[in-house]
mmCIF file of C-alpha atoms in Angstrom:
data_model
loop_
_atom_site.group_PDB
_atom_site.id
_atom_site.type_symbol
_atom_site.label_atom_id
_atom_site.label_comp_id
_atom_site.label_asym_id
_atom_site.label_seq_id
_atom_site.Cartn_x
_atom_site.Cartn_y
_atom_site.Cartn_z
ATOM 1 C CA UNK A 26 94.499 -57.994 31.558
ATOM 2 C CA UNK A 27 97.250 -55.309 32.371
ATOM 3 C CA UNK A 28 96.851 -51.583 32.341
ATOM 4 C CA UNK A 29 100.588 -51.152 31.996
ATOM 5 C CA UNK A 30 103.156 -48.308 30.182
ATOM 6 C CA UNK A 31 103.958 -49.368 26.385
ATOM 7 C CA UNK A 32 106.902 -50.495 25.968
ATOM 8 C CA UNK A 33 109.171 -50.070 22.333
ATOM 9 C CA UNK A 34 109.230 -54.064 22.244
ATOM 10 C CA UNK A 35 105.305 -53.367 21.789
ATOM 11 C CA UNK A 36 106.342 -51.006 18.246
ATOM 12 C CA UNK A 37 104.890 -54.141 15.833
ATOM 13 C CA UNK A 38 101.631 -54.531 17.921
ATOM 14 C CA UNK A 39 100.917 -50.212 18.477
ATOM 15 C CA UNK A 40 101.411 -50.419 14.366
ATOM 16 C CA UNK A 41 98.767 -52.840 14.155
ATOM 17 C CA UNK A 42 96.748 -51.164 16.411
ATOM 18 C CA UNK A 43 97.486 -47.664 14.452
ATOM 19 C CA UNK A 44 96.341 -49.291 11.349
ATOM 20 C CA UNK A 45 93.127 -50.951 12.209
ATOM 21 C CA UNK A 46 92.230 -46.849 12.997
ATOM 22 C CA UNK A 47 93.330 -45.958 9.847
ATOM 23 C CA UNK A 48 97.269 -44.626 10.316
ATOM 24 C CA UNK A 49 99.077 -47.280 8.587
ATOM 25 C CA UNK A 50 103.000 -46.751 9.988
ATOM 26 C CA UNK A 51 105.930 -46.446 7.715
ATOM 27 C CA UNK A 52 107.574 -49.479 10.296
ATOM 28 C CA UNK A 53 108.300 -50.650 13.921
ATOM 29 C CA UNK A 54 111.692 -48.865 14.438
ATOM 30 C CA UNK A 55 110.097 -45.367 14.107
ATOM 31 C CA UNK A 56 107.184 -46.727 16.202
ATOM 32 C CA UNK A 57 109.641 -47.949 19.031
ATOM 33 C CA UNK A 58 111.223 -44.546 18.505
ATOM 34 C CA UNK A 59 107.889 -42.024 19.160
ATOM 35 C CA UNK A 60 106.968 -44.918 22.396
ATOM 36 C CA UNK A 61 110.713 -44.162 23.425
ATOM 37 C CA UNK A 62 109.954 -40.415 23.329
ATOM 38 C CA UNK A 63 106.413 -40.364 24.955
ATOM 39 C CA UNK A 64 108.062 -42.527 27.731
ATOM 40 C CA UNK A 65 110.972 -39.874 27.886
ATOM 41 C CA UNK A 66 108.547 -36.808 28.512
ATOM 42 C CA UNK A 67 107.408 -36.399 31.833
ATOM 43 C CA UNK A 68 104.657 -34.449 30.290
ATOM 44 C CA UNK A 69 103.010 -37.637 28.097
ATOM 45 C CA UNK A 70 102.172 -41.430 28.709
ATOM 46 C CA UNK A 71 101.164 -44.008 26.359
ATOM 47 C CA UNK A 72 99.732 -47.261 28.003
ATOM 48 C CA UNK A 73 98.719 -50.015 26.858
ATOM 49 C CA UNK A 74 96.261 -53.182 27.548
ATOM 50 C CA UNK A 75 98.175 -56.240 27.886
ATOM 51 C CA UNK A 76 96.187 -59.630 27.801
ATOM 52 C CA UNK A 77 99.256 -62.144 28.282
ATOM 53 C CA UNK A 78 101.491 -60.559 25.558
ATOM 54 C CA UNK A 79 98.494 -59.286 23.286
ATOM 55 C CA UNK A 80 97.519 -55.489 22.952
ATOM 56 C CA UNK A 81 94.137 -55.002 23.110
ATOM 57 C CA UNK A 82 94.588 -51.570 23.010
ATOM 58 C CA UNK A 83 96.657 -48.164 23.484
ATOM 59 C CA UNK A 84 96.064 -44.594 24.676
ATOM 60 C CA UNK A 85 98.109 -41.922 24.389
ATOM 61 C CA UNK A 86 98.029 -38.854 26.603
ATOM 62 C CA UNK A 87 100.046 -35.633 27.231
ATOM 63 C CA UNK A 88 99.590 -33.093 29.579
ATOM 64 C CA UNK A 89 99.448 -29.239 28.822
ATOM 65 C CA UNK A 90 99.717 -25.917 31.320
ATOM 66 C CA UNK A 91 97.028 -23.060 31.039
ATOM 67 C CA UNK A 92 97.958 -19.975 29.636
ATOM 68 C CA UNK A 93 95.062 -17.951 30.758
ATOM 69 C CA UNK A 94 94.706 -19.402 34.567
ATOM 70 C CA UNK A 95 96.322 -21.240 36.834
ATOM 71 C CA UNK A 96 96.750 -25.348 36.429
ATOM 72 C CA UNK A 97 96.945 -27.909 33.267
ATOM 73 C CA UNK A 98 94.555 -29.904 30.812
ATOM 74 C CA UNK A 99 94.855 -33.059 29.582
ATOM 75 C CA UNK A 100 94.755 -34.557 25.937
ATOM 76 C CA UNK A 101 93.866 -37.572 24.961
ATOM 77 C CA UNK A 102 95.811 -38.062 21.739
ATOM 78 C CA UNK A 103 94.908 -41.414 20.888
ATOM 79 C CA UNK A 104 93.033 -44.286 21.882
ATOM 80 C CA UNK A 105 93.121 -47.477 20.007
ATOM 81 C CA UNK A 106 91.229 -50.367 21.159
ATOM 82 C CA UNK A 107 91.199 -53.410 18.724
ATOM 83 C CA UNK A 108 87.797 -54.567 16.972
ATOM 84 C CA UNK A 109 87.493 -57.764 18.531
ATOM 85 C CA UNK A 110 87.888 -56.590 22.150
ATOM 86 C CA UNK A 111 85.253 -53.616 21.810
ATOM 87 C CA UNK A 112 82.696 -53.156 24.118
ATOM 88 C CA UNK A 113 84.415 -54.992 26.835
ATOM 89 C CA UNK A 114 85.778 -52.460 29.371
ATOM 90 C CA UNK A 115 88.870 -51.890 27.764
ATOM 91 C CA UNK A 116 88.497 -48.715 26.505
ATOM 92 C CA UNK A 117 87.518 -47.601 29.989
ATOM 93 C CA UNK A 118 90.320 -48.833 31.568
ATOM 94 C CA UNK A 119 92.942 -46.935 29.424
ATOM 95 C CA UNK A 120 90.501 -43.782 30.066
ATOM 96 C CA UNK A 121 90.762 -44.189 33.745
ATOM 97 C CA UNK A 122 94.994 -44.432 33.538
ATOM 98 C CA UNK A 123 94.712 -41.331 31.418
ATOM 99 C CA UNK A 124 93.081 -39.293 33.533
ATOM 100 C CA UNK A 125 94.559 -41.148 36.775
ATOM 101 C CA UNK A 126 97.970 -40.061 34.807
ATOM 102 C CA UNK A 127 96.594 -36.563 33.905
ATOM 103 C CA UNK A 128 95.507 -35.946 37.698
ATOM 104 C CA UNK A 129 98.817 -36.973 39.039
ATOM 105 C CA UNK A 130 99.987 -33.745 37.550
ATOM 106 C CA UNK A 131 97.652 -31.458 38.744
ATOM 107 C CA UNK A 132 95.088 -31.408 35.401
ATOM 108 C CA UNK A 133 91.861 -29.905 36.122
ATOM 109 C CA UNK A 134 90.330 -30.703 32.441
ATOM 110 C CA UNK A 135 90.912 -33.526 29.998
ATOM 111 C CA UNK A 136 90.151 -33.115 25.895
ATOM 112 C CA UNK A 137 89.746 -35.304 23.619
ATOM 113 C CA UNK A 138 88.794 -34.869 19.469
ATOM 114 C CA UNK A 139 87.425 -37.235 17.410
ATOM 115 C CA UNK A 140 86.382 -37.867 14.020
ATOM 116 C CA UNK A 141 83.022 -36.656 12.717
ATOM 117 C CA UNK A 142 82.701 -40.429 11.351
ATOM 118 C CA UNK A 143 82.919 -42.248 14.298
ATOM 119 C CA UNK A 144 79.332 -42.157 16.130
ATOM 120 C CA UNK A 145 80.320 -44.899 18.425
ATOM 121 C CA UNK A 146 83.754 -42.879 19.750
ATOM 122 C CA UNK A 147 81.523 -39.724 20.154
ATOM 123 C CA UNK A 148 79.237 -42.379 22.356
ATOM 124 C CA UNK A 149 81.778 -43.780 24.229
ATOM 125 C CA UNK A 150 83.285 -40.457 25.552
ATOM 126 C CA UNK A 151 79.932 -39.020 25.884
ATOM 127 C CA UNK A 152 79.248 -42.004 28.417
ATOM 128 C CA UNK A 153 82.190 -41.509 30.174
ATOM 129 C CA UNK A 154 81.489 -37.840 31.044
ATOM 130 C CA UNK A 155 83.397 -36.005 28.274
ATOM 131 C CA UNK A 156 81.010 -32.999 27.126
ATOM 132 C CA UNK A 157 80.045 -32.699 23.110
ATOM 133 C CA UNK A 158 81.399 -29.016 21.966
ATOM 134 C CA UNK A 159 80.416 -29.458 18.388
ATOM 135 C CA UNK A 160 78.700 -25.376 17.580
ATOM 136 C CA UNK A 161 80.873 -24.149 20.633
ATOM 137 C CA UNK A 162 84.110 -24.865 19.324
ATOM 138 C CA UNK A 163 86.003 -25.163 16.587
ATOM 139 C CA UNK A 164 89.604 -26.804 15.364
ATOM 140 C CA UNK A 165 91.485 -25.107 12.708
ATOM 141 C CA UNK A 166 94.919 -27.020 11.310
ATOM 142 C CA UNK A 167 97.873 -26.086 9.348
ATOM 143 C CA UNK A 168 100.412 -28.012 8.430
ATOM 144 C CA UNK A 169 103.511 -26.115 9.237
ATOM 145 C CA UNK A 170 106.035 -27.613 6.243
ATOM 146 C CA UNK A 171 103.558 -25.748 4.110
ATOM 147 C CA UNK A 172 105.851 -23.348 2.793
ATOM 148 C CA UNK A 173 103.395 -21.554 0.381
ATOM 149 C CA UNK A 174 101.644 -19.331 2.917
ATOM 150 C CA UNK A 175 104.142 -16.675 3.892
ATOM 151 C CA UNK A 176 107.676 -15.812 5.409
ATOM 152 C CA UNK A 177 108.506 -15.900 8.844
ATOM 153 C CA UNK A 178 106.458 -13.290 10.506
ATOM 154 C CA UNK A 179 108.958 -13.204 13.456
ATOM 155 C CA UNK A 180 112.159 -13.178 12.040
ATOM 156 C CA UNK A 181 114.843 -10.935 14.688
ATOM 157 C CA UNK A 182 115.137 -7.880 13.779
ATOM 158 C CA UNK A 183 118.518 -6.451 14.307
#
């Protein structure tokens, strides 16, 4: 097995991947597009795990500067692996090019969320060092095409 970059030839297989976690994808071409981008930021990586041509799994990462200090954090934004190659190293191996990625360019902290659902993700990052902040922290979300709320509060004024 390969610890390698994804590629957009891998859009059909990432979809399959994305579904199996619950994201079905609209298609491969706008798959292939988002793996195009990712590749074209310096600031993110997806890779993948490549066992002769089949993805075992996929982890996407980017890479974020502090505001409040000096240096960067990582974010693991995904991490797929599929059901039949569980408990098997994979998922520690696309961990380890995360981070490996994340220290390259100078990250002092990685993040990850994850669902309140899924016990065996909470165990998994728990095992591989990642500290629980459940009654510490909190994550609020809005979606921003959510045009209901209010005008733009920082509109120029002339």
């Amino acid at each position: 097995m390969q610890i390698r970059l994804a590629h957009t030839a891998d859009a059909a297989a990432v979809n399959e991947l994305l579904h199996q976690l619950g994201y079905p994808q609209d298609g491969t071409a706008t798959t292939a597009t988002r793996i195009q981008s990712w590749g074209d930021d310096p600031s993110s990586a997806a890779f993948v795990a490549d066992a002769d041509g089949d993805l075992l799994g996929i982890i996407a990462v980017h890479i974020c500067p502090f505001f409040e200090r000096t240096g960067s954090w990582g974010r693991i934004v995904a991490l797929i692996v599929t059901d039949q190659a569980r408990r098997q190293g994979v998922g520690c191996l696309l961990v380890t090019a995360a981070e490996s990625f994340a220290t390259s360019r100078g990250c002092v902290r990685m993040e990850v969320t994850s669902g309140d659902g899924r016990q065996d993700a909470h165990g998994f990052y728990r095992h591989h060092g990642y500290t629980d902040q459940t009654g510490r922290s909190s994550r609020f979300l809005r979606d921003l095409n959510d045009t209901s709320r209010h005008e733009d509060q920082f509109q120029t004024r002339t």
